[in-house]
XYZ file of C-alpha atoms in Angstrom:
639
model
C 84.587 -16.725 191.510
C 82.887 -19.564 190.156
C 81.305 -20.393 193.415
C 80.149 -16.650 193.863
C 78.973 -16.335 190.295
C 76.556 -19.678 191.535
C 75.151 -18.072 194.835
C 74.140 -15.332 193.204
C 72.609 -16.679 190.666
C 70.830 -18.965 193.329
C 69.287 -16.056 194.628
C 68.473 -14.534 191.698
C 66.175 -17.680 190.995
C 65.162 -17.709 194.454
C 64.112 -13.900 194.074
C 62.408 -14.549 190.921
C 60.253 -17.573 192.417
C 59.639 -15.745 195.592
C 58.138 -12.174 194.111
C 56.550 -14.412 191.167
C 52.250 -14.420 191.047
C 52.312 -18.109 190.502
C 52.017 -19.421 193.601
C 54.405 -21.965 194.311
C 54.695 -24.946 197.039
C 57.965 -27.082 197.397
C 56.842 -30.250 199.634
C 58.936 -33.679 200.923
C 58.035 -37.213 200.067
C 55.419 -36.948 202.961
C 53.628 -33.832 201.744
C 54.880 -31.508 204.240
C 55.515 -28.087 203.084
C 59.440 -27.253 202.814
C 59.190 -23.533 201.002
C 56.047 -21.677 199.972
C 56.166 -18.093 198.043
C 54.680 -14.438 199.015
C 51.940 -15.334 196.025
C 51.078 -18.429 198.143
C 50.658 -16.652 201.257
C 48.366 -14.240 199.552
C 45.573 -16.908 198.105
C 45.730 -18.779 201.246
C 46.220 -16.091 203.767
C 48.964 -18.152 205.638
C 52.024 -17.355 206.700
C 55.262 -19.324 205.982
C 56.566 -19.954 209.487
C 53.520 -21.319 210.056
C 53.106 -24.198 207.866
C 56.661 -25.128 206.817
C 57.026 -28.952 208.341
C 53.424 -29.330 208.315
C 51.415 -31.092 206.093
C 49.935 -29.650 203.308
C 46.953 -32.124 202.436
C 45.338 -30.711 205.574
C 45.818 -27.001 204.431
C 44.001 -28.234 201.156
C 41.070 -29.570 203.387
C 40.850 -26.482 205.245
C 41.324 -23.891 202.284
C 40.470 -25.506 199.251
C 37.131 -26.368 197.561
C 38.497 -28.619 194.300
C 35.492 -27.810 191.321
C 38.297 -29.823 188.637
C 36.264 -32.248 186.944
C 39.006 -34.848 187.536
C 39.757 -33.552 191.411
C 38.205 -36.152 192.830
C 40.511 -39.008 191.262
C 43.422 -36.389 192.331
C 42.067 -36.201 196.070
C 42.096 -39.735 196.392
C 45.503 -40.047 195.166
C 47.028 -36.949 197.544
C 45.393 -38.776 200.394
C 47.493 -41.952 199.888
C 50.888 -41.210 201.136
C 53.507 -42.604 199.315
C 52.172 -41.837 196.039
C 54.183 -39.453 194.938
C 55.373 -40.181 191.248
C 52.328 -39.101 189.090
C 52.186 -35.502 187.565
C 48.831 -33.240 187.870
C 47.464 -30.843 185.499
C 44.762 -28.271 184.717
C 42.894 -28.609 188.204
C 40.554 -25.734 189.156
C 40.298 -24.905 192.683
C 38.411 -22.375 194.507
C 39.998 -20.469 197.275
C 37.305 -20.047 199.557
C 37.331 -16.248 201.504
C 37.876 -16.150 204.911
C 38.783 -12.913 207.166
C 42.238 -13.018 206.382
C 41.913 -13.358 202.800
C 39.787 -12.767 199.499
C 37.815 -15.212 197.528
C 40.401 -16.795 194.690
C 39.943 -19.179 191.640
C 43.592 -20.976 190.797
C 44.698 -23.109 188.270
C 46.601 -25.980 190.094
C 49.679 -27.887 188.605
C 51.737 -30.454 190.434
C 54.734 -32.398 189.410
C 57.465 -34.556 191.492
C 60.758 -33.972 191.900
C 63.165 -36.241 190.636
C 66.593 -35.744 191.526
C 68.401 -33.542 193.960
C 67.846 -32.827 197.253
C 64.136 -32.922 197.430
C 64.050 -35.983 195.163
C 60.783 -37.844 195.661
C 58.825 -34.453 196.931
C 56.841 -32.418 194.993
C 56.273 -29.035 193.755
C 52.937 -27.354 193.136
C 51.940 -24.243 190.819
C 48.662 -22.289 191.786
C 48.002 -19.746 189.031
C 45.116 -16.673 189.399
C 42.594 -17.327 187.401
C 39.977 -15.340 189.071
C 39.232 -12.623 186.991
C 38.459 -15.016 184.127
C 36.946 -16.933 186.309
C 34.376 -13.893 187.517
C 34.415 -12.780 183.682
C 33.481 -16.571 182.771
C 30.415 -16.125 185.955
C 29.566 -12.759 184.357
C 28.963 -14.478 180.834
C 27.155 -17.498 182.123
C 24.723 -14.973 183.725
C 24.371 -12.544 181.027
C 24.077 -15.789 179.104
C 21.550 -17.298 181.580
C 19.678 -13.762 181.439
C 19.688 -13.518 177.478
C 17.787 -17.083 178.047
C 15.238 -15.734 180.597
C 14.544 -13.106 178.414
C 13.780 -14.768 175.191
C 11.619 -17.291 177.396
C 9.897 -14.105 178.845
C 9.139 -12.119 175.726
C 7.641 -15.108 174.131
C 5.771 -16.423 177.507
C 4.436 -12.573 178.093
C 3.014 -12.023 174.758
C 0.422 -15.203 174.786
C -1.363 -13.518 177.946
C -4.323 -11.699 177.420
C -4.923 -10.676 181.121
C -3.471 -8.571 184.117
C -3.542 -11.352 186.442
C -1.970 -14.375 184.506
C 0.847 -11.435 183.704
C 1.324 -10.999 187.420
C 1.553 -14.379 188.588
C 3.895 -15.820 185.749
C 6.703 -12.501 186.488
C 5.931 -13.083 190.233
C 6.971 -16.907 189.501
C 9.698 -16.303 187.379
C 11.310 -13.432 189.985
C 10.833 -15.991 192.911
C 12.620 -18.630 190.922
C 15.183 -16.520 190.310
C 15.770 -15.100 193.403
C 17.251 -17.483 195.601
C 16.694 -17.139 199.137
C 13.655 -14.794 198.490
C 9.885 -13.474 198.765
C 8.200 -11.787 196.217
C 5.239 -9.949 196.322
C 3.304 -8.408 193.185
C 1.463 -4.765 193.590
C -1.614 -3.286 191.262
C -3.621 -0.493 190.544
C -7.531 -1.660 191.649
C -9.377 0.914 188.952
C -12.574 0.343 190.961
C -11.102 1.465 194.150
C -8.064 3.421 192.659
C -5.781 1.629 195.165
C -2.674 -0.587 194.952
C -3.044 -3.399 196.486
C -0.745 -6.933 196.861
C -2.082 -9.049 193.983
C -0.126 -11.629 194.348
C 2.581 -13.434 196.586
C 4.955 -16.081 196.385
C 6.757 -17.952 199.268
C 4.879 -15.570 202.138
C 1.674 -18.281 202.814
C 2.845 -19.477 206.105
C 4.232 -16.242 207.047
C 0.917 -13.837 206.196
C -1.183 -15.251 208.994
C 1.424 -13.583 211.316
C 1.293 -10.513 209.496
C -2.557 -10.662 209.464
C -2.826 -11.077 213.610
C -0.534 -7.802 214.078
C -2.560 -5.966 210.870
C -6.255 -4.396 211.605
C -7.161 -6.059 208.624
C -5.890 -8.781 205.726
C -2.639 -6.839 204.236
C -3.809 -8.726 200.968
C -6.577 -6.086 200.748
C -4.914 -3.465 202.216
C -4.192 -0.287 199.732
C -2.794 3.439 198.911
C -3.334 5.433 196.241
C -0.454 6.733 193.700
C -1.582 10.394 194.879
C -0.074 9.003 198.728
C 3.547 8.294 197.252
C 6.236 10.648 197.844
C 8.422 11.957 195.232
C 11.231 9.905 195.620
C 8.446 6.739 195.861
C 6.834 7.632 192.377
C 10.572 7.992 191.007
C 11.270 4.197 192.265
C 7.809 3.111 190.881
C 8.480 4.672 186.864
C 12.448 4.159 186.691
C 12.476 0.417 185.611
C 15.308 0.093 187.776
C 15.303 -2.752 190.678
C 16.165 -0.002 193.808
C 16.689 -1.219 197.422
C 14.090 0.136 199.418
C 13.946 0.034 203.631
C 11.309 -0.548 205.897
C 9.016 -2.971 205.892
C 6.292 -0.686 205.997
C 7.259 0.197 202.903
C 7.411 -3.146 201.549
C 3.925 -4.179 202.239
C 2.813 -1.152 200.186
C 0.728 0.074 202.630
C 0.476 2.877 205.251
C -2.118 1.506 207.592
C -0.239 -1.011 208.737
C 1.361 -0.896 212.295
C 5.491 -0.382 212.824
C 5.529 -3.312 214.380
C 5.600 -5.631 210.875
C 9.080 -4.051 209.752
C 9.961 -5.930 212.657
C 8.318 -8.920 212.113
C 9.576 -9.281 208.393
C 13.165 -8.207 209.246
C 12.758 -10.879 212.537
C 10.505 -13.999 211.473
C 11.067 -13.816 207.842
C 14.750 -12.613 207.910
C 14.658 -10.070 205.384
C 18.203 -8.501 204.818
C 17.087 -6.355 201.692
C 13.995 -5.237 199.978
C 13.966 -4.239 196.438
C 11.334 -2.668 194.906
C 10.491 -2.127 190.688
C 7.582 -0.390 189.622
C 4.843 -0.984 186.953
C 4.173 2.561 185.183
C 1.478 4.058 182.832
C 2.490 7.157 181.495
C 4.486 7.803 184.304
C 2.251 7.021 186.813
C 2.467 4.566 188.983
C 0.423 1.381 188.798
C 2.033 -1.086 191.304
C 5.312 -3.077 190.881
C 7.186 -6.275 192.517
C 8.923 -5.812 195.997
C 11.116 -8.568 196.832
C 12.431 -9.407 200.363
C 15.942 -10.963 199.974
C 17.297 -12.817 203.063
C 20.505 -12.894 201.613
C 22.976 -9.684 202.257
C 24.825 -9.770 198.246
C 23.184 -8.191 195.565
C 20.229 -9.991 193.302
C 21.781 -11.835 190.192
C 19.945 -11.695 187.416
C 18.756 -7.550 188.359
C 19.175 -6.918 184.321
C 16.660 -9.528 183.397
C 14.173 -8.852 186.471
C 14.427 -4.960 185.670
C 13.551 -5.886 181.624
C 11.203 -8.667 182.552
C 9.487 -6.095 184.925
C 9.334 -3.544 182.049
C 7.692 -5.887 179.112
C 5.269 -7.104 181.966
C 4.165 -2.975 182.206
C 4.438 -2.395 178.397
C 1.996 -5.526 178.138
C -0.682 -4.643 181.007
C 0.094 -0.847 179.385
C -1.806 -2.482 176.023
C -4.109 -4.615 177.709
C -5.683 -1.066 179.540
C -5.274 1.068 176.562
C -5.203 -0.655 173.148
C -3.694 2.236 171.830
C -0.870 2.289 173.899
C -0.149 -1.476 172.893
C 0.605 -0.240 169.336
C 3.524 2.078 170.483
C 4.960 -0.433 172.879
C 4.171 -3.932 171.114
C 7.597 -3.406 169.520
C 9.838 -4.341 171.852
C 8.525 -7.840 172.562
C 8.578 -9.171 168.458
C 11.606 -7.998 168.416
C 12.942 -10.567 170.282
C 11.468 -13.048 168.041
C 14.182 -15.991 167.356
C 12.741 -18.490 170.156
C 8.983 -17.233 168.862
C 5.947 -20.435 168.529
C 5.395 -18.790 165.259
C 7.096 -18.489 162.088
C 9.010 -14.803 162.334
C 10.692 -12.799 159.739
C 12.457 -9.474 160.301
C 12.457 -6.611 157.587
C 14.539 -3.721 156.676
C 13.243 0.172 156.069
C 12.200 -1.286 152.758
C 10.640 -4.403 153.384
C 13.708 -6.616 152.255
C 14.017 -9.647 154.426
C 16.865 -9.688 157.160
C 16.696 -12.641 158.853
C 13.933 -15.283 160.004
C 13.611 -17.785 162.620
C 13.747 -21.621 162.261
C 9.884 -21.810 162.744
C 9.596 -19.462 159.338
C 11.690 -22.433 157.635
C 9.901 -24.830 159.057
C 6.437 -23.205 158.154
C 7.150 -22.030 154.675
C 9.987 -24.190 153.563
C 12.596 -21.053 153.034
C 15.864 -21.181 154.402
C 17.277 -17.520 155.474
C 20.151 -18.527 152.571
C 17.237 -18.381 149.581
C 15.162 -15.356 150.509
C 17.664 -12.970 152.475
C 17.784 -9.659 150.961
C 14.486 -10.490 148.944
C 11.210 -8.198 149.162
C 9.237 -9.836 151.479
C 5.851 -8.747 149.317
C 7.623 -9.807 145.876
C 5.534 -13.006 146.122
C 7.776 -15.263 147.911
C 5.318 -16.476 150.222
C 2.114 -14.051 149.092
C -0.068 -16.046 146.303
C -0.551 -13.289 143.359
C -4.213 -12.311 144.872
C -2.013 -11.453 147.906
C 0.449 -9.728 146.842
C -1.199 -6.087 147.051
C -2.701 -6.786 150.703
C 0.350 -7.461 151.730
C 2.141 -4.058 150.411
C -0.761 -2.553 152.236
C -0.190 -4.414 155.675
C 3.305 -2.758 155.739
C 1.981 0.238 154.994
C -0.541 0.538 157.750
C 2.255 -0.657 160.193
C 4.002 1.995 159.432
C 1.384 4.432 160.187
C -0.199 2.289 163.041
C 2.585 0.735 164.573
C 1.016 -2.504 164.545
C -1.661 -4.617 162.448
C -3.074 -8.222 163.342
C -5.156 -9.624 160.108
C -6.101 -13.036 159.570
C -5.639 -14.061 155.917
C -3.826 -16.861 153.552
C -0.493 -17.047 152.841
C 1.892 -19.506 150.178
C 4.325 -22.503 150.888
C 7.044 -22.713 149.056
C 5.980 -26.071 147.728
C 2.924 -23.462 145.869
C 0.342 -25.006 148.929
C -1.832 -22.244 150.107
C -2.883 -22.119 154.164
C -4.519 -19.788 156.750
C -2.594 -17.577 158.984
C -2.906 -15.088 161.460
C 0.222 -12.052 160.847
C 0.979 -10.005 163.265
C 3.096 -7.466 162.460
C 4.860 -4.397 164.245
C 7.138 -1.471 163.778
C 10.538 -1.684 164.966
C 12.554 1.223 167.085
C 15.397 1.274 168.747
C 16.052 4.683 171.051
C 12.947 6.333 168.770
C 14.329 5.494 165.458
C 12.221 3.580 163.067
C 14.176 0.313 162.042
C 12.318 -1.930 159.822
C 9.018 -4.139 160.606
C 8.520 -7.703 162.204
C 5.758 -9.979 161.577
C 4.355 -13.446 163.289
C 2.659 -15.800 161.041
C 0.369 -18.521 163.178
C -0.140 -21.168 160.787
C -3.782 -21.614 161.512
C -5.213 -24.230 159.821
C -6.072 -26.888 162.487
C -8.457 -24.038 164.381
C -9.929 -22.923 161.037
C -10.494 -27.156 160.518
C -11.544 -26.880 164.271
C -14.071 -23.970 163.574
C -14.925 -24.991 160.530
C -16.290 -28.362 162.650
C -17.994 -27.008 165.411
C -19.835 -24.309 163.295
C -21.344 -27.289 161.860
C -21.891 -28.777 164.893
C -23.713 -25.796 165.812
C -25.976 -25.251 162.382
C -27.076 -28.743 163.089
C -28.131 -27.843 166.666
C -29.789 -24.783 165.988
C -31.830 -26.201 162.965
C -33.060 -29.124 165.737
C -34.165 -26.339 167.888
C -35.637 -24.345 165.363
C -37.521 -26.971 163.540
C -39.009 -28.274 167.104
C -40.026 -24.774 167.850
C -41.784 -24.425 164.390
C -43.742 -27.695 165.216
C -45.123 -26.153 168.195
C -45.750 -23.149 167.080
C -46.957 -23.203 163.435
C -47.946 -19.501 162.888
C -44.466 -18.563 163.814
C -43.308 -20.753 160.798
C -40.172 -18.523 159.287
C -40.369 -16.122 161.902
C -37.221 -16.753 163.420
C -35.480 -17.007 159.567
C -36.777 -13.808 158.823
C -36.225 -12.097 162.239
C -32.388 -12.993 161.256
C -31.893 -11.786 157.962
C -33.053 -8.208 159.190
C -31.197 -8.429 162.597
C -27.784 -9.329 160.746
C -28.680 -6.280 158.052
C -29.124 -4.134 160.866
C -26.031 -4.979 162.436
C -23.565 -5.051 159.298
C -25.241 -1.467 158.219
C -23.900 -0.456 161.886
C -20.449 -1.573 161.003
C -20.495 -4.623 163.548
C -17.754 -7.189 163.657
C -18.575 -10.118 161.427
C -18.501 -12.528 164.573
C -21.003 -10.094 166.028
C -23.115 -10.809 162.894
C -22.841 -13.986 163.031
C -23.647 -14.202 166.591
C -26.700 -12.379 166.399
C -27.742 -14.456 163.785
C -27.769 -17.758 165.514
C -29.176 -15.721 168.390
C -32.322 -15.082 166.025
C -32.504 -18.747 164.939
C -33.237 -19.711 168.704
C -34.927 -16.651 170.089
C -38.118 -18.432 170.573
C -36.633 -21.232 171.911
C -38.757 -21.082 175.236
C -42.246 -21.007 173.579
C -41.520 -25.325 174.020
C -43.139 -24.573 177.774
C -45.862 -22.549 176.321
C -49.065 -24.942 175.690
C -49.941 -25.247 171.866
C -53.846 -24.125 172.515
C -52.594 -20.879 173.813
C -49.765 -20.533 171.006
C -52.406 -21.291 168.540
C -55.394 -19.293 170.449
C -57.273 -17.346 167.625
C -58.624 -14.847 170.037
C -57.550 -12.507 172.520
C -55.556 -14.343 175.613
C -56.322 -13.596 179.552
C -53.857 -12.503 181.816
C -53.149 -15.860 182.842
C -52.202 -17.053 179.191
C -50.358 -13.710 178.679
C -48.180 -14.109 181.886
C -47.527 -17.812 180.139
C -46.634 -15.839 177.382
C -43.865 -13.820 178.773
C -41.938 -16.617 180.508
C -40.872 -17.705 177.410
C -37.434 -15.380 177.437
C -36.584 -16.849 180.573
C -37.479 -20.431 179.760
C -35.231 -19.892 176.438
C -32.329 -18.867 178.668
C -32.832 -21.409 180.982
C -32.809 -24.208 178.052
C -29.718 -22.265 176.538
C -27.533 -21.486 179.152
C -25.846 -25.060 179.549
C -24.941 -24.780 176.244
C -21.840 -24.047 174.813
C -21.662 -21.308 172.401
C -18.583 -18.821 171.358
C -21.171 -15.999 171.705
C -23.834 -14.641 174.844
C -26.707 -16.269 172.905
C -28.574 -17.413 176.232
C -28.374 -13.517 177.913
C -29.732 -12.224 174.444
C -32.428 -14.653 174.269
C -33.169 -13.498 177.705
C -33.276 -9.535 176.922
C -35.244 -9.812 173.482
C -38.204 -8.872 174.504
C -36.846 -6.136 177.035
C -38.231 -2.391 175.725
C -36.097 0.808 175.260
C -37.730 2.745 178.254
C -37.950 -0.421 180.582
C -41.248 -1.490 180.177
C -40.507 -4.508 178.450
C -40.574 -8.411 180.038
C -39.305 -9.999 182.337
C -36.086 -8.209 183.793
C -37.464 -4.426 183.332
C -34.279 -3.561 181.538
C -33.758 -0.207 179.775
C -31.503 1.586 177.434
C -27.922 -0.048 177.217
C -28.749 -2.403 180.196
C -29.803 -4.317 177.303
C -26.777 -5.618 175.034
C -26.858 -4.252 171.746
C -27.192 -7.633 170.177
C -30.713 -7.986 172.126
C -31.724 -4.136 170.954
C -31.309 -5.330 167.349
C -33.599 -8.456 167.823
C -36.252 -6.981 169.556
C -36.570 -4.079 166.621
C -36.251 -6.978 163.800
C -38.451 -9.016 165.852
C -41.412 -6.681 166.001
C -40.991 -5.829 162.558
C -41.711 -9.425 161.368
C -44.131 -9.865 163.815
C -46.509 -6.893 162.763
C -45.743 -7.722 159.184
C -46.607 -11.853 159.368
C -49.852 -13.304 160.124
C -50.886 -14.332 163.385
C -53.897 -16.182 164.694
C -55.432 -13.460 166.229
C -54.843 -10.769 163.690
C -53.989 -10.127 160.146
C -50.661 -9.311 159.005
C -49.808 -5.116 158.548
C -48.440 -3.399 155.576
C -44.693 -2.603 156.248
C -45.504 0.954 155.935
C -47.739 0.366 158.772
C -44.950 -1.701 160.815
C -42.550 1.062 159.487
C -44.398 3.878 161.290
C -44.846 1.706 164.236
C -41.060 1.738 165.229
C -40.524 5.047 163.915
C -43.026 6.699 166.153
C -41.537 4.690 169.394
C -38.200 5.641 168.521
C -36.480 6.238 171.585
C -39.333 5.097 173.633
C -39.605 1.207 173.462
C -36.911 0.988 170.660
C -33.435 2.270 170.688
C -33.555 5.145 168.221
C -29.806 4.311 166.248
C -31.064 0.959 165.151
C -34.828 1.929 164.293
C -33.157 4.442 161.874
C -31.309 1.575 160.484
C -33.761 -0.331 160.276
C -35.816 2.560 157.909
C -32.962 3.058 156.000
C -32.396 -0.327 154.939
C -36.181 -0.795 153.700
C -36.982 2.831 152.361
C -33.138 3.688 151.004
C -31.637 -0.231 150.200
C -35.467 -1.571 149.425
C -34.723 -4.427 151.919
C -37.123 -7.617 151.906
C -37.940 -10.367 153.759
């Protein structure tokens, strides 16, 4: 009985090991394999009968990619025969698939046997670990994607233009995508085609394209009204869709069948995937990438999102209006921002800030959290109202970009630039998020070259007044009206300012211009006149290798250009001329008729006044000669 009672128990061990999911090996003193389980059979798609006597080191070779990272002291050891007396633990290894079995991560144990009929052999545990192995993959990716798109939404929002946009999402995709091309498609306004704007990893392989192709496929283009249905839907989903043909895939219908098999062929393209760039769901262009690799793109959640900012962005940068609906959904993402960012609830109390905020103003999230971001914390007391009304226009604009001055919290007082937006998440309105660019190096900058420049201008003008006596003051005067005239019309302050540097200089070219004829009390010849109207062009020449923030040498160029095109020396009319130009050449003639000049007494401003007004619309442009009246007869302007 006793001896029964012990067989079947035996078995019932033996059962237990043999239906268990470890997988288990029992091996001799020389490694060979005495007893494997169903579980081992499974992972390594063997069969028992036909490894038991063999030796299992070379079933590890053949099967088994170690990734432990203490495998490679174990190899070494399970080489050496006769070294059988040291116990293993914790080893990962990686089942690699094969057609007679899947693709398996195990968790590898190994111990020797001491006593008993196997003494000196070994058994070995392999436990299935692959689902937290593929859950552990599918967190380092979303991980890995989380960190792609914070880089992204802060790289996006410093570009100011289409094609930097293009190029840096075309990089990033074709970094991402191993084993890839990448091409990058946009709308051409001018010729309302899409067209390939820009490649990456396709150099070599376009002159081949370009001998089968009538013409360069880089040029080649279709309008949005060409797409099919199911095309546009691909183009304003946001969603990475495999596409076939690679007709398709060079975004063009002109060229011949015979490049689908060229790319499938020479550039052995297995997939092509195509994401679209949409405004207002229209198509715009989009990134097609040609995968030579037959499994699915990784990182499709960060390519589709990185895809989308890149059209909310060009979306702003065609229609500024649109960029205060979208702008959003970048600052949100704001904890890896350059610039000091602070998030706000419905009612303006602080949620949370990024370490640049800290860093910037001194305040760690601990001291200010839950405070009223306007309540003075970092607004000096002249502040404090602006900034109630900066939240106030976000929340009727959607976004608001003001340059002003802001508090430390050691009390020190500094320029910034805020930016600040709206933010919504599936329409609802969540609370605000604002930028602050501590700008106090480029205001130190500005601050240096505007000097730089005063200095350089008062050379020029000084010179020009020694050459030119009678014109003593002119150019002075001629600016004080200009910039008048162009704050009455609501201009931009750097518009002001640029067209009052502008006036400083405007004579600049009258250097080239002989004195006798500059000083000539009588009437001058055609010769001396044609002198005479050089002088734009010389002042453009002389100020066009300069450096200035503003199109000073173009304006000098147009200033004496007339309303109806019969002015000197391009023939320009109407708003050929820039504004800035249109406003000298009004403030110019005023001064002139109403300052002496060698050959003629100086008018009565009445007299100058009825001058412009009766070649309103004819030589001057009729918005700023009204202006111009209104500021001397309504505001009493003076010289």
């Amino acid at each position: 009985m006793i001896i029964d009672e012990d067989a079947k128990y035996i078995d019932f061990i033996k059962n237990i090991y043999e239906n268990s999911k470890v997988g288990i090996f029992v091996l001799d003193p020389q490694f060979k394999v005495i007893w494997i389980n169903r579980a081992i059979e499974k992972y390594f798609g063997i069969k028992r009968e036909e490894i038991v006597g063999k030796d299992k080191r070379r079933i590890i070779k053949r099967h088994i990619q170690y990734t432990s990272p203490n495998s490679e002291n174990y190899n070494q050891r399970i080489k050496t025969s006769g070294i059988n007396d040291f116990s293993a633990r914790d080893i990962i290894c990686h089942i690699l698939p094969s057609d007679k079995r899947k693709e398996y991560w195990l968790e590898y144990c190994s111990q020797p046997i001491k006593s008993g009929r196997y003494a000196g052999g070994r058994i070995e545990q392999y436990i299935d670990i692959t689902d937290y192995k593929k859950t552990e993959k599918r967190n380092s990716e979303y991980v890995k994607e989380l960190e792609i798109i914070s880089e992204m939404a802060v790289n996006l929002i410093r570009y100011s233009d289409i094609d930097h946009i293009c190029h840096y999402i075309g990089q990033k995709i074709y970094e991402m995508c191993d084993k890839s091309y990448v091409m990058v498609t946009l709308f051409d306004r001018e010729s309302e085609k899409i067209y390939i704007k820009d490649y990456f990893g396709l150099d070599r392989y376009l002159k081949s394209i370009m001998k089968i192709a009538p013409k360069d496929p880089r040029k080649m283009g279709y309008s949005p009204e060409d797409m099919t249905e199911e095309e546009k839907k691909i183009f304003t989903s946001h969603k990475l869709e495999v596409v076939t043909g690679g007709l398709y895939a060079l975004s063009t219908r002109k060229i011949p069948m015979n490049i689908s098999h060229l790319i499938e062929n020479i550039l052995g393209v297995k997939k092509i995937y195509t994401i679209g760039f949409a405004l207002e769901n229209i198509p715009y262009g989009g990134v097609i990438i040609l995968s030579r690799r037959e499994v699915p793109i990784t990182y499709k959640s960060a390519i589709e999102l990185m895809v989308s900012y890149a059209s909310l962005i060009m979306n702003r940068l065609q229609a500024e209006e649109a960029l205060k609906k979208s702008r959003q959904e970048f600052i949100s993402i704001f904890k890896n921002s350059p610039e000091a960012a602070v998030y706000m609830d419905k009612k303006g109390r602080i949620v949370d800030i990024n370490s640049r905020f800290t860093k910037v103003f001194g305040y760690t999230l601990k001291e200010i959290k839950g405070k009223n971001i306007n309540c003075g914390i970092i607004h000096p007391p002249s502040k404090t109202e602006e900034g109630k009304k900066i939240d106030k226009r976000v929340l009727t604009e959607g976004y608001v970009s003001i340059e002003t001055i802001r508090k430390r919290k050691d009390g020190t007082l500094f320029p910034v630039l805020i930016t600040s937006s709206s933010v919504k998440l599936v329409g609802e309105f969540k609370g605000l998020v604002s930028l602050y660019q501590d700008i106090t190096e480029r205001k130190k900058s500005a601050e240096r070259i505007r000097k730089t420049l005063e200095s350089t201008i008062n050379i020029i003008v000084k010179v020009v007044e020694f050459r030119d006596p009678y014109t003593a003051g002119h150019q002075q005067r001629v600016s004080r009206l200009a910039t008048a005239i162009a704050k009455k019309l609501g201009l931009s302050e750097d518009k002001q300012e640029a067209i009052r540097i502008t006036c400083l200089v405007h004579d600049v070219g009258k250097i080239n211009i002989p004195s006798e004829i500059l000083n000539k009390p009588g009437k001058l010849s055609n010769e001396e006149f044609g002198l005479i109207k050089e002088h734009p062009r010389t002042g453009y020449d002389i100020l066009k290798t300069m450096e200035f923030p503003w199109p000073i040498a173009e304006i000098v160029y147009q200033h004496h250009e007339k309303y109806n095109g019969t002015g000197y020396p391009q023939g320009l009319s109407g708003k050929q001329t820039l504004l800035e130009a249109r406003i000298i050449q009004v403030a110019g003639v005023v001064d002139a008729m109403s300052s002496h000049r060698p050959y003629r007494p100086a008018l009565s401003i009445d007299k100058t006044l009825e001058e412009i007004s009766q070649n309103k619309g004819i030589l001057y442009d009729p918005e700023i000669v009204d202006t111009c009246l209104e500021l001397f007869r309504k505001e009493e302007f003076n010289f």
